[in-house]
Tab-separated table of C-alpha atoms in Angstrom:
chain	number	residue	atom	x	y	z
A	15	MET	CA	82.661	94.534	93.420
A	16	THR	CA	80.329	92.182	95.138
A	17	SER	CA	81.073	90.033	97.373
A	18	ASP	CA	81.302	87.653	94.355
A	19	ASP	CA	84.095	88.501	93.672
A	20	TRP	CA	85.718	86.679	96.728
A	21	GLN	CA	83.311	83.396	97.240
A	22	ASP	CA	86.431	81.220	96.243
A	23	MET	CA	88.727	82.698	99.248
A	24	LEU	CA	86.069	82.284	101.930
A	25	SER	CA	85.143	79.543	104.094
A	26	GLU	CA	81.015	79.392	104.995
A	27	ASN	CA	82.220	79.841	108.601
A	28	ASP	CA	83.638	83.403	107.157
A	29	ARG	CA	80.119	83.905	104.592
A	30	GLU	CA	78.307	83.614	107.333
A	31	VAL	CA	80.088	86.371	110.036
A	32	MET	CA	80.299	89.415	106.642
A	33	ARG	CA	75.799	88.162	106.556
A	34	ARG	CA	75.766	88.083	110.538
A	35	GLY	CA	77.902	91.782	111.112
A	36	LYS	CA	76.606	93.285	107.431
A	37	TRP	CA	80.272	94.343	106.516
A	38	ALA	CA	81.594	95.671	103.617
A	39	GLN	CA	78.441	98.278	103.337
A	40	THR	CA	78.493	100.606	100.122
A	41	ALA	CA	80.005	103.720	102.148
A	42	GLY	CA	79.330	105.785	98.605
A	43	PHE	CA	81.443	109.055	97.431
A	44	GLY	CA	81.534	112.271	98.775
A	45	LYS	CA	81.492	115.982	96.803
A	46	ARG	CA	85.505	117.337	97.369
A	47	PRO	CA	87.068	113.990	96.299
A	48	ALA	CA	90.437	114.513	95.890
A	49	LEU	CA	93.367	111.889	94.018
A	50	ILE	CA	96.001	110.326	95.519
A	51	ILE	CA	98.218	108.606	93.492
A	52	VAL	CA	100.826	105.919	96.376
A	53	ASP	CA	104.519	105.784	95.082
A	54	ALA	CA	104.120	105.099	91.080
A	55	GLN	CA	107.734	104.888	91.257
A	56	ASN	CA	110.070	103.302	88.756
A	57	TYR	CA	111.286	101.093	91.431
A	58	MET	CA	107.878	99.848	91.646
A	59	THR	CA	106.916	98.653	87.705
A	60	GLY	CA	110.409	98.765	86.469
A	61	ILE	CA	111.116	99.926	82.708
A	62	ARG	CA	107.955	99.207	80.350
A	63	GLY	CA	108.951	96.381	77.799
A	64	ALA	CA	112.212	95.323	79.315
A	65	ASP	CA	113.652	92.000	79.685
A	66	ASP	CA	115.534	92.956	82.487
A	67	ASN	CA	113.508	93.698	84.138
A	68	LYS	CA	112.867	90.920	87.425
A	69	GLU	CA	116.474	91.028	87.627
A	70	LYS	CA	117.582	95.125	87.669
A	71	PHE	CA	114.869	96.054	89.697
A	72	PRO	CA	114.081	93.556	92.491
A	73	LEU	CA	111.480	94.766	93.769
A	74	ALA	CA	109.281	95.939	91.145
A	75	CYS	CA	104.967	94.500	90.036
A	76	GLY	CA	106.106	93.089	86.532
A	77	GLU	CA	103.356	93.979	84.749
A	78	VAL	CA	100.485	94.282	86.952
A	79	GLY	CA	102.275	97.785	87.477
A	80	PHE	CA	102.049	99.377	83.718
A	81	THR	CA	98.215	97.177	83.690
A	82	ALA	CA	97.625	99.751	86.911
A	83	VAL	CA	99.678	103.209	85.361
A	84	ASP	CA	96.957	102.921	83.052
A	85	ARG	CA	94.144	102.833	83.985
A	86	MET	CA	95.736	105.683	87.486
A	87	VAL	CA	96.351	108.130	83.963
A	88	ALA	CA	93.013	107.605	82.630
A	89	LEU	CA	92.274	108.208	86.169
A	90	GLN	CA	95.233	111.474	86.393
A	91	ALA	CA	93.366	113.283	83.469
A	92	ALA	CA	89.909	112.948	85.142
A	93	ALA	CA	90.956	114.479	87.721
A	94	ARG	CA	92.793	117.637	86.400
A	95	ARG	CA	90.145	118.494	83.323
A	96	ASN	CA	86.982	118.167	86.483
A	97	GLY	CA	89.504	120.354	88.550
A	98	VAL	CA	89.700	117.833	91.205
A	99	PRO	CA	93.750	118.483	93.080
A	100	VAL	CA	96.210	115.452	92.657
A	101	PHE	CA	98.514	114.437	95.409
A	102	GLN	CA	101.588	112.075	94.957
A	103	THR	CA	103.699	110.178	97.450
A	104	ARG	CA	107.283	108.827	96.898
A	105	PHE	CA	109.193	106.082	98.692
A	106	ILE	CA	112.501	108.070	99.273
A	107	VAL	CA	115.350	106.734	101.866
A	108	ASN	CA	118.491	108.252	102.645
A	109	PRO	CA	120.860	106.827	100.154
A	110	ASP	CA	124.100	107.880	102.521
A	111	ALA	CA	121.949	106.925	105.677
A	112	ASP	CA	119.109	104.646	106.250
A	113	ASP	CA	115.849	106.752	108.024
A	114	CYS	CA	114.154	103.190	106.639
A	115	GLY	CA	114.125	101.118	109.954
A	116	MET	CA	112.016	98.149	110.619
A	117	PHE	CA	111.367	98.197	106.475
A	118	HIS	CA	114.860	97.269	105.810
A	119	ARG	CA	114.867	94.444	108.568
A	120	LYS	CA	112.247	92.660	106.551
A	121	VAL	CA	113.388	93.432	102.737
A	122	GLY	CA	116.857	92.060	101.958
A	123	ALA	CA	116.484	94.118	98.093
A	124	GLY	CA	117.338	97.812	100.073
A	125	ILE	CA	119.989	96.569	101.618
A	126	GLY	CA	122.587	96.783	98.612
A	127	ARG	CA	121.354	99.676	97.561
A	128	GLY	CA	122.067	101.049	93.659
A	129	ASP	CA	120.507	103.086	91.433
A	130	ASN	CA	116.641	101.087	91.263
A	131	LEU	CA	115.443	101.154	94.188
A	132	TYR	CA	113.506	103.934	96.516
A	133	PHE	CA	116.448	105.551	97.608
A	134	GLY	CA	116.824	109.237	97.112
A	135	GLY	CA	119.116	111.185	93.827
A	136	THR	CA	118.619	107.753	91.995
A	137	PHE	CA	116.209	106.895	88.245
A	138	GLY	CA	114.669	104.301	91.634
A	139	ALA	CA	113.242	106.347	93.288
A	140	GLU	CA	111.529	109.331	90.567
A	141	ILE	CA	107.372	109.074	89.710
A	142	VAL	CA	107.142	106.951	86.882
A	143	GLU	CA	107.191	109.218	82.902
A	144	PRO	CA	103.416	109.103	82.597
A	145	LEU	CA	102.274	110.105	85.961
A	146	ARG	CA	104.850	113.040	86.521
A	147	PRO	CA	102.977	116.328	88.249
A	148	LEU	CA	102.636	118.754	86.892
A	149	LYS	CA	103.395	122.334	87.791
A	150	GLY	CA	101.790	123.111	91.067
A	151	GLU	CA	100.834	119.661	91.983
A	152	ILE	CA	102.006	118.426	95.005
A	153	VAL	CA	104.924	116.087	95.609
A	154	LEU	CA	104.910	114.384	99.241
A	155	ASP	CA	107.772	112.537	100.037
A	156	LYS	CA	107.474	109.502	103.033
A	157	LYS	CA	109.255	107.014	105.208
A	158	LYS	CA	106.609	104.769	105.415
A	159	LYS	CA	103.746	102.645	104.121
A	160	SER	CA	100.754	105.797	104.066
A	161	ALA	CA	100.699	108.422	102.370
A	162	PHE	CA	99.384	110.717	106.015
A	163	PHE	CA	102.600	109.237	108.450
A	164	GLY	CA	105.067	111.944	108.461
A	165	THR	CA	103.283	114.186	105.252
A	166	PRO	CA	101.140	117.057	105.772
A	167	LEU	CA	98.384	115.368	103.637
A	168	LEU	CA	95.959	115.381	106.254
A	169	SER	CA	96.647	119.045	106.902
A	170	LEU	CA	96.552	120.177	103.185
A	171	LEU	CA	93.201	118.498	101.998
A	172	ILE	CA	91.357	120.263	105.188
A	173	ASP	CA	92.927	122.948	103.482
A	174	LYS	CA	91.419	122.875	100.299
A	175	GLN	CA	87.890	121.217	102.247
A	176	ILE	CA	88.541	117.210	100.792
A	177	ASP	CA	85.601	114.790	102.263
A	178	THR	CA	86.665	112.286	99.651
A	179	CYS	CA	90.173	110.196	99.108
A	180	ILE	CA	90.841	107.893	96.219
A	181	ILE	CA	93.615	106.436	96.411
A	182	THR	CA	95.281	104.878	93.236
A	183	GLY	CA	98.934	103.410	93.265
A	184	GLY	CA	100.885	100.038	94.883
A	185	SER	CA	101.227	98.600	96.314
A	186	THR	CA	97.861	96.646	97.174
A	187	SER	CA	99.040	95.342	100.113
A	188	ASN	CA	101.835	97.529	101.886
A	189	CYS	CA	100.796	101.619	100.869
A	190	VAL	CA	97.876	101.878	99.658
A	191	ARG	CA	95.787	99.815	102.290
A	192	ALA	CA	97.906	101.568	105.574
A	193	THR	CA	96.771	104.857	103.438
A	194	ALA	CA	93.067	103.543	103.069
A	195	ILE	CA	93.371	103.451	106.481
A	196	ASP	CA	94.248	106.154	107.285
A	197	SER	CA	92.294	108.177	104.921
A	198	GLU	CA	89.473	105.818	106.874
A	199	GLN	CA	90.561	106.668	109.919
A	200	HIS	CA	90.475	110.306	109.276
A	201	ASN	CA	86.511	109.523	108.455
A	202	PHE	CA	86.875	110.261	105.207
A	203	PHE	CA	85.332	108.702	102.495
A	204	THR	CA	87.077	106.469	100.984
A	205	ILE	CA	86.996	105.054	97.845
A	206	ILE	CA	89.806	102.345	95.886
A	207	PRO	CA	89.388	102.050	92.101
A	208	GLU	CA	89.998	98.123	91.348
A	209	GLU	CA	92.101	98.603	88.489
A	210	ALA	CA	95.267	100.712	89.543
A	211	VAL	CA	96.711	99.174	92.134
A	212	PHE	CA	99.536	97.353	92.215
A	213	ASP	CA	101.208	94.276	93.956
A	214	ARG	CA	103.405	92.441	93.704
A	215	ILE	CA	101.124	89.060	94.818
A	216	GLU	CA	98.332	87.360	93.715
A	217	ILE	CA	97.475	86.268	97.084
A	218	CYS	CA	98.125	90.335	98.654
A	219	HIS	CA	96.824	92.351	96.248
A	220	ARG	CA	93.335	89.669	96.522
A	221	VAL	CA	92.434	89.141	100.085
A	222	SER	CA	94.144	93.963	100.868
A	223	LEU	CA	91.138	94.493	98.145
A	224	PHE	CA	88.813	92.000	99.593
A	225	ASP	CA	89.885	93.556	103.678
A	226	MET	CA	89.903	96.839	102.313
A	227	ASN	CA	86.183	96.611	100.698
A	228	ARG	CA	85.540	95.357	103.770
A	229	PHE	CA	85.515	97.791	106.981
A	230	CYS	CA	87.494	101.371	105.290
A	231	GLY	CA	86.841	101.587	101.490
A	232	ASP	CA	84.817	100.976	98.875
A	233	VAL	CA	86.951	98.712	95.616
A	234	LEU	CA	85.274	100.141	93.195
A	235	PRO	CA	85.969	99.648	89.123
A	236	CYS	CA	87.828	102.497	87.486
A	237	ASP	CA	84.960	103.283	85.043
A	238	ALA	CA	83.000	103.970	87.897
A	239	VAL	CA	85.119	106.162	89.131
A	240	LEU	CA	85.629	108.028	86.348
A	241	ALA	CA	82.087	108.765	86.133
A	242	TYR	CA	82.580	110.161	89.471
A	243	LEU	CA	85.064	112.808	88.614
A	244	ASP	CA	82.695	113.639	85.628
A	245	ARG	CA	79.946	114.526	87.863
A	246	ILE	CA	81.967	116.255	89.925
A	247	GLY	CA	83.509	118.553	87.489
A	248	ALA	CA	80.134	119.547	85.610
A	249	ALA	CA	78.916	120.491	89.274
A	250	ALA	CA	81.440	123.398	89.695
A	251	ARG	CA	80.863	124.249	85.801
A	252	ASP	CA	77.676	124.397	86.646
A	253	GLY	CA	78.548	126.226	90.047
A	254	ARG	CA	76.269	123.051	92.037
A	255	SER	CA	78.890	122.064	93.779
């Protein structure tokens, strides 16, 4: 990803700030990655090919969600093939008592509940079919934006001696961004595969990608991340890891 992708969004003063501070340096990859798939749930995408997603799934992100899921599937397969741990999260709210808090004060769609949102035991809360975890893969339920907040993710990453978090899922401006910031704050190399994250609103998606690349992680093409995962696998097979 290059700063040229963002020239139409930046003023001349913005570009000068970027140059002066030398923002958006490339941090690179570590040696022991984990793939983190954030909230790839039915309520976030709806049903592929359905013509009533907007009516039935009020928080769905539309076609961009399915496109990103396809790229996540490729990354998930590469991680499994190369012995890289895969963690998934689900945003799950109690259907009988509001344990969500501030989010429900801001988003009216959740108040009416229903099977196509994020309430425990509903279709909407489940991980989309193409990304269903294998036996032995860890799924963490959360109540807030970051995959680190209120979950044992950090302890699990430390246990596996992970130094690199590859963060995918949705939405880019909410849970992906919060997870990327926490990853950076814990000093993990932080990678965001650009085509494997998605959002409801294009400007939120683009600005969030720009800002994550500016200060907390490397936003990279999926193909570069796939090549990295294959290098990790090859090194492990050759005894070089």
